[in-house]
Amino acid sequence: MTSPMRRVGDVVSRARLARGRSRPRGGAAHVPVPRPPVRDPSFRRSVALFRAFLHEQDDPESCYSLLARDAVDQVEAYDGPVAGRTVLDVGGGSGYFTEEFRRRGAHAFLFEPDVTELGEKPPDSAVVADGYLLPLRDGVADVTFSSNVLEHVADPETFLSELARVTRPGGLIYVSFTNWLSPWGGHEWAPWHYLGAERARARYLRRTGRPAKHTLGENLFAVHIGSTLRQVRARDDVTVVSARSRYWPFLAEAVVKAPGIREFATWNLLLILRRCPT
């Protein structure tokens, strides 16, 4: 009997083959063309996202639907329309990003390591899979997408290597994460993480009456912008297209270039990477 992982791997491969057959004879794969520099997003957009984050716990549908639309807008700003292309959403939780990619015509597939995060109605073909070892062949994706996952993995470098492996040469890799010294670095117990993780978790328990979801060193890790940028720029399998604050309405790239300040002011780092030719 064929395993679910093998079946999804075959589906991803068939999606790429079908996309190739739909091209005119002699047509080429999607080749990124030079695009104008991406402008800093509007102040109104940043305010809307911030307001949505304030209601993440009581209205996750509105919060994550808005975030998904915004993230796919960012992907298309750097790489053109996603329609007809193969997209992998790695660590995408209950599938808001996957569904948004599909609404825009992409062949999108969700890979999530935690079955409890999938919710009651995950997208069709969702797979429970570890981001360190995706059940896929090399180079199957046009776009590999990972939103706010890197701070939840113990070995970010290995995780990034796997994202690069499954992305075709010339393909786009979208990675964002909330760094530890960001005001939101402690997640539900922020900003009290500045006083220490255990103290912040204890405060959260006293205030809410329930234990915090995240524990430093178990499912949340202190990932920093400077060290992450150095690791990514030293790689030979990707090039950095952009490193910017994901949510800032101005100076989104400039703030990332300021050592020290960036660890506090960036809030959430967005990396746009391009897979190098093999």
Short mmCIF file of C-alpha atoms in Angstrom, two decimals:
data_model
loop_
_atom_site.label_atom_id
_atom_site.label_comp_id
_atom_site.label_asym_id
_atom_site.label_seq_id
_atom_site.Cartn_x
_atom_site.Cartn_y
_atom_site.Cartn_z
CA MET A 1 0.00 0.00 0.00
CA THR A 2 1.36 3.42 -0.97
CA SER A 3 2.07 5.66 2.03
CA PRO A 4 0.32 9.08 2.34
CA MET A 5 3.70 10.82 2.12
CA ARG A 6 4.58 8.99 -1.08
CA ARG A 7 1.18 9.86 -2.55
CA VAL A 8 1.60 13.56 -1.80
CA GLY A 9 5.12 13.51 -3.20
CA ASP A 10 3.69 12.03 -6.39
CA VAL A 11 0.94 14.67 -6.46
CA VAL A 12 3.53 17.44 -6.23
CA SER A 13 5.54 15.87 -9.03
CA ARG A 14 2.43 15.45 -11.19
CA ALA A 15 1.50 19.09 -10.60
CA ARG A 16 4.86 20.12 -12.00
CA LEU A 17 4.53 17.74 -14.94
CA ALA A 18 1.02 18.96 -15.73
CA ARG A 19 2.23 22.53 -15.60
CA GLY A 20 5.02 21.66 -18.00
CA ARG A 21 2.64 19.94 -20.44
CA SER A 22 0.36 22.98 -20.46
CA ARG A 23 3.08 25.16 -21.96
CA PRO A 24 3.39 25.60 -25.70
CA ARG A 25 5.89 23.28 -27.35
CA GLY A 26 9.35 24.62 -26.68
CA GLY A 27 8.07 26.81 -23.81
CA ALA A 28 10.38 27.42 -20.90
CA ALA A 29 9.87 27.10 -17.18
CA HIS A 30 9.07 30.19 -15.17
CA VAL A 31 12.14 32.39 -15.29
CA PRO A 32 12.26 35.33 -12.88
CA VAL A 33 12.47 38.61 -14.76
CA PRO A 34 13.96 41.78 -13.30
CA ARG A 35 11.26 43.53 -11.28
CA PRO A 36 11.20 47.06 -9.82
CA PRO A 37 12.42 47.27 -6.22
CA VAL A 38 9.67 46.37 -3.78
CA ARG A 39 8.45 49.52 -2.08
CA ASP A 40 7.96 49.75 1.65
CA PRO A 41 4.37 48.82 2.50
CA SER A 42 1.86 51.47 3.49
CA PHE A 43 1.29 52.70 7.03
CA ARG A 44 -2.36 51.70 6.73
CA ARG A 45 -1.39 48.13 5.93
CA SER A 46 0.92 47.93 8.96
CA VAL A 47 -1.80 49.29 11.26
CA ALA A 48 -4.31 46.76 9.91
CA LEU A 49 -1.90 43.88 10.57
CA PHE A 50 -1.11 45.14 14.06
CA ARG A 51 -4.80 45.38 14.92
CA ALA A 52 -5.35 41.87 13.61
CA PHE A 53 -2.49 40.53 15.77
CA LEU A 54 -4.16 41.99 18.86
CA HIS A 55 -7.09 39.67 18.19
CA GLU A 56 -5.09 36.60 17.20
CA GLN A 57 -6.41 34.57 20.14
CA ASP A 58 -10.10 35.54 19.95
CA ASP A 59 -10.41 35.87 16.14
CA PRO A 60 -7.72 33.76 14.47
CA GLU A 61 -9.73 33.44 11.24
CA SER A 62 -9.61 37.17 10.53
CA CYS A 63 -6.03 37.54 11.72
CA TYR A 64 -4.49 34.73 9.70
CA SER A 65 -6.64 35.28 6.61
CA LEU A 66 -5.37 38.86 6.45
CA LEU A 67 -1.78 37.75 7.09
CA ALA A 68 -2.05 35.10 4.36
CA ARG A 69 -3.29 37.60 1.77
CA ASP A 70 -0.50 39.96 2.72
CA ALA A 71 2.19 37.25 2.54
CA VAL A 72 1.10 36.01 -0.89
CA ASP A 73 1.08 39.63 -2.08
CA GLN A 74 4.73 39.78 -0.98
CA VAL A 75 5.62 36.58 -2.83
CA GLU A 76 4.02 37.90 -6.02
CA ALA A 77 5.75 41.27 -5.64
CA TYR A 78 9.11 39.50 -5.82
CA ASP A 79 8.33 36.66 -8.21
CA GLY A 80 5.20 37.42 -10.20
CA PRO A 81 1.80 35.66 -10.14
CA VAL A 82 1.73 32.27 -8.45
CA ALA A 83 -1.05 30.91 -10.68
CA GLY A 84 -0.12 27.54 -12.17
CA ARG A 85 3.02 27.18 -10.06
CA THR A 86 3.96 24.63 -7.40
CA VAL A 87 4.13 26.08 -3.88
CA LEU A 88 5.17 24.29 -0.69
CA ASP A 89 3.90 25.74 2.59
CA VAL A 90 6.24 24.35 5.26
CA GLY A 91 5.00 24.66 8.82
CA GLY A 92 1.82 26.43 7.76
CA GLY A 93 -0.34 25.33 10.69
CA SER A 94 -4.01 24.99 9.80
CA GLY A 95 -3.45 26.04 6.20
CA TYR A 96 -4.45 29.69 5.81
CA PHE A 97 -1.43 30.36 3.57
CA THR A 98 -1.96 27.19 1.54
CA GLU A 99 -5.59 28.12 0.90
CA GLU A 100 -4.67 31.65 -0.17
CA PHE A 101 -2.08 30.33 -2.63
CA ARG A 102 -4.73 27.98 -4.03
CA ARG A 103 -7.26 30.80 -4.35
CA ARG A 104 -4.76 32.51 -6.64
CA GLY A 105 -4.38 29.45 -8.82
CA ALA A 106 -1.22 27.86 -7.39
CA HIS A 107 -0.69 24.13 -6.86
CA ALA A 108 -0.08 24.55 -3.13
CA PHE A 109 0.71 21.82 -0.58
CA LEU A 110 0.90 22.05 3.20
CA PHE A 111 3.55 20.25 5.28
CA GLU A 112 3.04 20.62 9.05
CA PRO A 113 4.95 18.70 11.75
CA ASP A 114 2.37 19.12 14.53
CA VAL A 115 -0.94 17.35 13.92
CA THR A 116 -2.63 19.49 16.59
CA GLU A 117 -1.84 22.62 14.57
CA LEU A 118 -3.72 21.33 11.53
CA GLY A 119 -7.10 21.95 13.16
CA GLU A 120 -10.34 20.22 12.33
CA LYS A 121 -10.39 20.98 8.61
CA PRO A 122 -6.87 21.12 7.17
CA PRO A 123 -6.46 21.64 3.41
CA ASP A 124 -6.74 18.60 1.16
CA SER A 125 -3.44 16.73 0.74
CA ALA A 126 -1.97 18.21 3.94
CA VAL A 127 0.88 16.08 5.26
CA VAL A 128 2.25 15.70 8.76
CA ALA A 129 5.97 15.97 8.03
CA ASP A 130 9.13 17.24 9.67
CA GLY A 131 10.61 20.31 8.01
CA TYR A 132 14.07 18.80 8.46
CA LEU A 133 13.18 15.89 6.17
CA LEU A 134 10.39 16.60 3.71
CA PRO A 135 9.06 13.57 1.81
CA LEU A 136 9.78 15.14 -1.57
CA ARG A 137 12.23 14.86 -4.42
CA ASP A 138 14.84 17.56 -5.01
CA GLY A 139 13.74 20.70 -6.82
CA VAL A 140 9.98 20.08 -6.95
CA ALA A 141 8.85 23.57 -5.89
CA ASP A 142 8.73 26.86 -7.73
CA VAL A 143 8.12 28.62 -4.40
CA THR A 144 8.93 27.29 -0.95
CA PHE A 145 7.19 29.26 1.77
CA SER A 146 7.77 29.32 5.53
CA SER A 147 6.05 31.91 7.70
CA ASN A 148 7.07 32.33 11.35
CA VAL A 149 8.58 28.86 11.67
CA LEU A 150 12.34 29.41 12.00
CA GLU A 151 12.12 30.48 15.66
CA HIS A 152 10.41 27.17 16.44
CA VAL A 153 13.14 24.84 15.12
CA ALA A 154 16.23 23.85 17.07
CA ASP A 155 18.48 23.77 13.99
CA PRO A 156 17.61 26.66 11.64
CA GLU A 157 20.52 25.95 9.30
CA THR A 158 19.40 22.38 8.60
CA PHE A 159 15.82 23.58 8.16
CA LEU A 160 16.93 26.16 5.57
CA SER A 161 18.98 23.51 3.77
CA GLU A 162 15.85 21.39 3.37
CA LEU A 163 13.87 24.34 2.01
CA ALA A 164 16.63 24.92 -0.53
CA ARG A 165 16.78 21.23 -1.48
CA VAL A 166 13.12 21.00 -2.47
CA THR A 167 13.19 24.29 -4.43
CA ARG A 168 14.09 24.17 -8.11
CA PRO A 169 17.09 26.18 -9.38
CA GLY A 170 15.89 29.74 -9.85
CA GLY A 171 12.94 29.18 -7.53
CA LEU A 172 11.94 31.51 -4.70
CA ILE A 173 12.26 30.78 -0.97
CA TYR A 174 10.21 32.93 1.42
CA VAL A 175 11.27 32.74 5.08
CA SER A 176 10.09 34.96 7.90
CA PHE A 177 10.58 34.69 11.64
CA THR A 178 10.17 36.64 14.85
CA ASN A 179 13.63 37.09 16.33
CA TRP A 180 14.20 36.64 20.07
CA LEU A 181 14.92 40.29 20.92
CA SER A 182 11.89 41.54 19.01
CA PRO A 183 9.16 43.03 21.24
CA TRP A 184 7.16 39.94 20.23
CA GLY A 185 10.05 37.50 20.65
CA GLY A 186 8.46 35.74 23.61
CA HIS A 187 5.24 35.24 21.68
CA GLU A 188 2.29 34.96 24.09
CA TRP A 189 4.47 35.95 27.07
CA ALA A 190 6.06 38.96 25.32
CA PRO A 191 7.37 41.54 26.10
CA TRP A 192 8.19 40.07 29.49
CA HIS A 193 10.74 37.74 27.90
CA TYR A 194 13.18 40.66 28.25
CA LEU A 195 13.18 39.85 31.98
CA GLY A 196 13.86 36.16 31.37
CA ALA A 197 11.87 33.33 29.86
CA GLU A 198 10.93 31.54 33.09
CA ARG A 199 9.82 34.75 34.79
CA ALA A 200 7.74 35.64 31.72
CA ARG A 201 6.11 32.19 31.62
CA ALA A 202 5.31 32.36 35.33
CA ARG A 203 3.69 35.77 34.86
CA TYR A 204 1.62 34.43 31.97
CA LEU A 205 0.37 31.56 34.15
CA ARG A 206 -0.59 33.92 36.98
CA ARG A 207 -2.36 36.30 34.63
CA THR A 208 -4.29 33.79 32.51
CA GLY A 209 -4.58 30.74 34.76
CA ARG A 210 -3.19 28.46 32.07
CA PRO A 211 0.34 27.40 31.12
CA ALA A 212 2.02 29.13 28.20
CA LYS A 213 2.06 27.33 24.86
CA HIS A 214 5.75 27.99 24.26
CA THR A 215 8.77 26.94 26.29
CA LEU A 216 12.20 28.33 25.49
CA GLY A 217 14.48 25.53 24.30
CA GLU A 218 11.60 23.16 23.50
CA ASN A 219 9.31 24.75 20.92
CA LEU A 220 10.67 28.30 20.89
CA PHE A 221 14.32 29.23 20.33
CA ALA A 222 16.37 32.40 20.63
CA VAL A 223 17.07 33.12 16.95
CA HIS A 224 18.87 36.35 16.16
CA ILE A 225 18.96 38.44 12.98
CA GLY A 226 22.72 39.05 12.76
CA SER A 227 23.72 35.41 13.07
CA THR A 228 20.95 34.29 10.71
CA LEU A 229 22.03 36.78 8.03
CA ARG A 230 25.64 35.65 8.31
CA GLN A 231 24.63 32.00 7.94
CA VAL A 232 22.40 32.65 4.93
CA ARG A 233 24.92 34.87 3.13
CA ALA A 234 27.61 32.22 3.58
CA ARG A 235 25.54 29.56 1.81
CA ASP A 236 26.34 28.50 -1.75
CA ASP A 237 22.87 27.13 -2.60
CA VAL A 238 20.89 30.40 -2.27
CA THR A 239 21.34 34.09 -2.89
CA VAL A 240 19.69 36.80 -0.79
CA VAL A 241 17.25 38.86 -2.85
CA SER A 242 16.01 40.88 0.10
CA ALA A 243 16.33 41.01 3.88
CA ARG A 244 13.75 43.35 5.40
CA SER A 245 11.32 43.92 8.20
CA ARG A 246 8.16 42.05 7.28
CA TYR A 247 5.71 44.55 8.78
CA TRP A 248 7.37 47.96 8.98
CA PRO A 249 5.74 50.67 6.79
CA PHE A 250 9.05 52.49 6.16
CA LEU A 251 12.80 51.84 6.17
CA ALA A 252 12.03 48.12 5.99
CA GLU A 253 15.41 47.19 4.49
CA ALA A 254 17.42 49.96 6.17
CA VAL A 255 16.61 48.81 9.70
CA VAL A 256 17.99 45.34 8.97
CA LYS A 257 21.35 46.87 8.02
CA ALA A 258 21.88 48.44 11.46
CA PRO A 259 23.68 45.98 13.79
CA GLY A 260 22.30 45.93 17.30
CA ILE A 261 19.31 48.13 16.55
CA ARG A 262 17.93 45.57 14.11
CA GLU A 263 17.60 42.96 16.84
CA PHE A 264 14.99 45.11 18.57
CA ALA A 265 13.52 47.25 15.79
CA THR A 266 13.01 44.77 12.93
CA TRP A 267 10.27 42.94 14.85
CA ASN A 268 10.02 40.17 12.24
CA LEU A 269 12.66 39.43 9.60
CA LEU A 270 11.61 38.55 6.06
CA LEU A 271 14.17 36.80 3.86
CA ILE A 272 13.55 36.46 0.15
CA LEU A 273 16.03 33.93 -1.25
CA ARG A 274 16.67 32.63 -4.75
CA ARG A 275 17.78 29.03 -5.27
CA CYS A 276 21.13 28.93 -7.07
CA PRO A 277 21.67 26.84 -10.21
CA THR A 278 22.97 23.36 -9.38
#
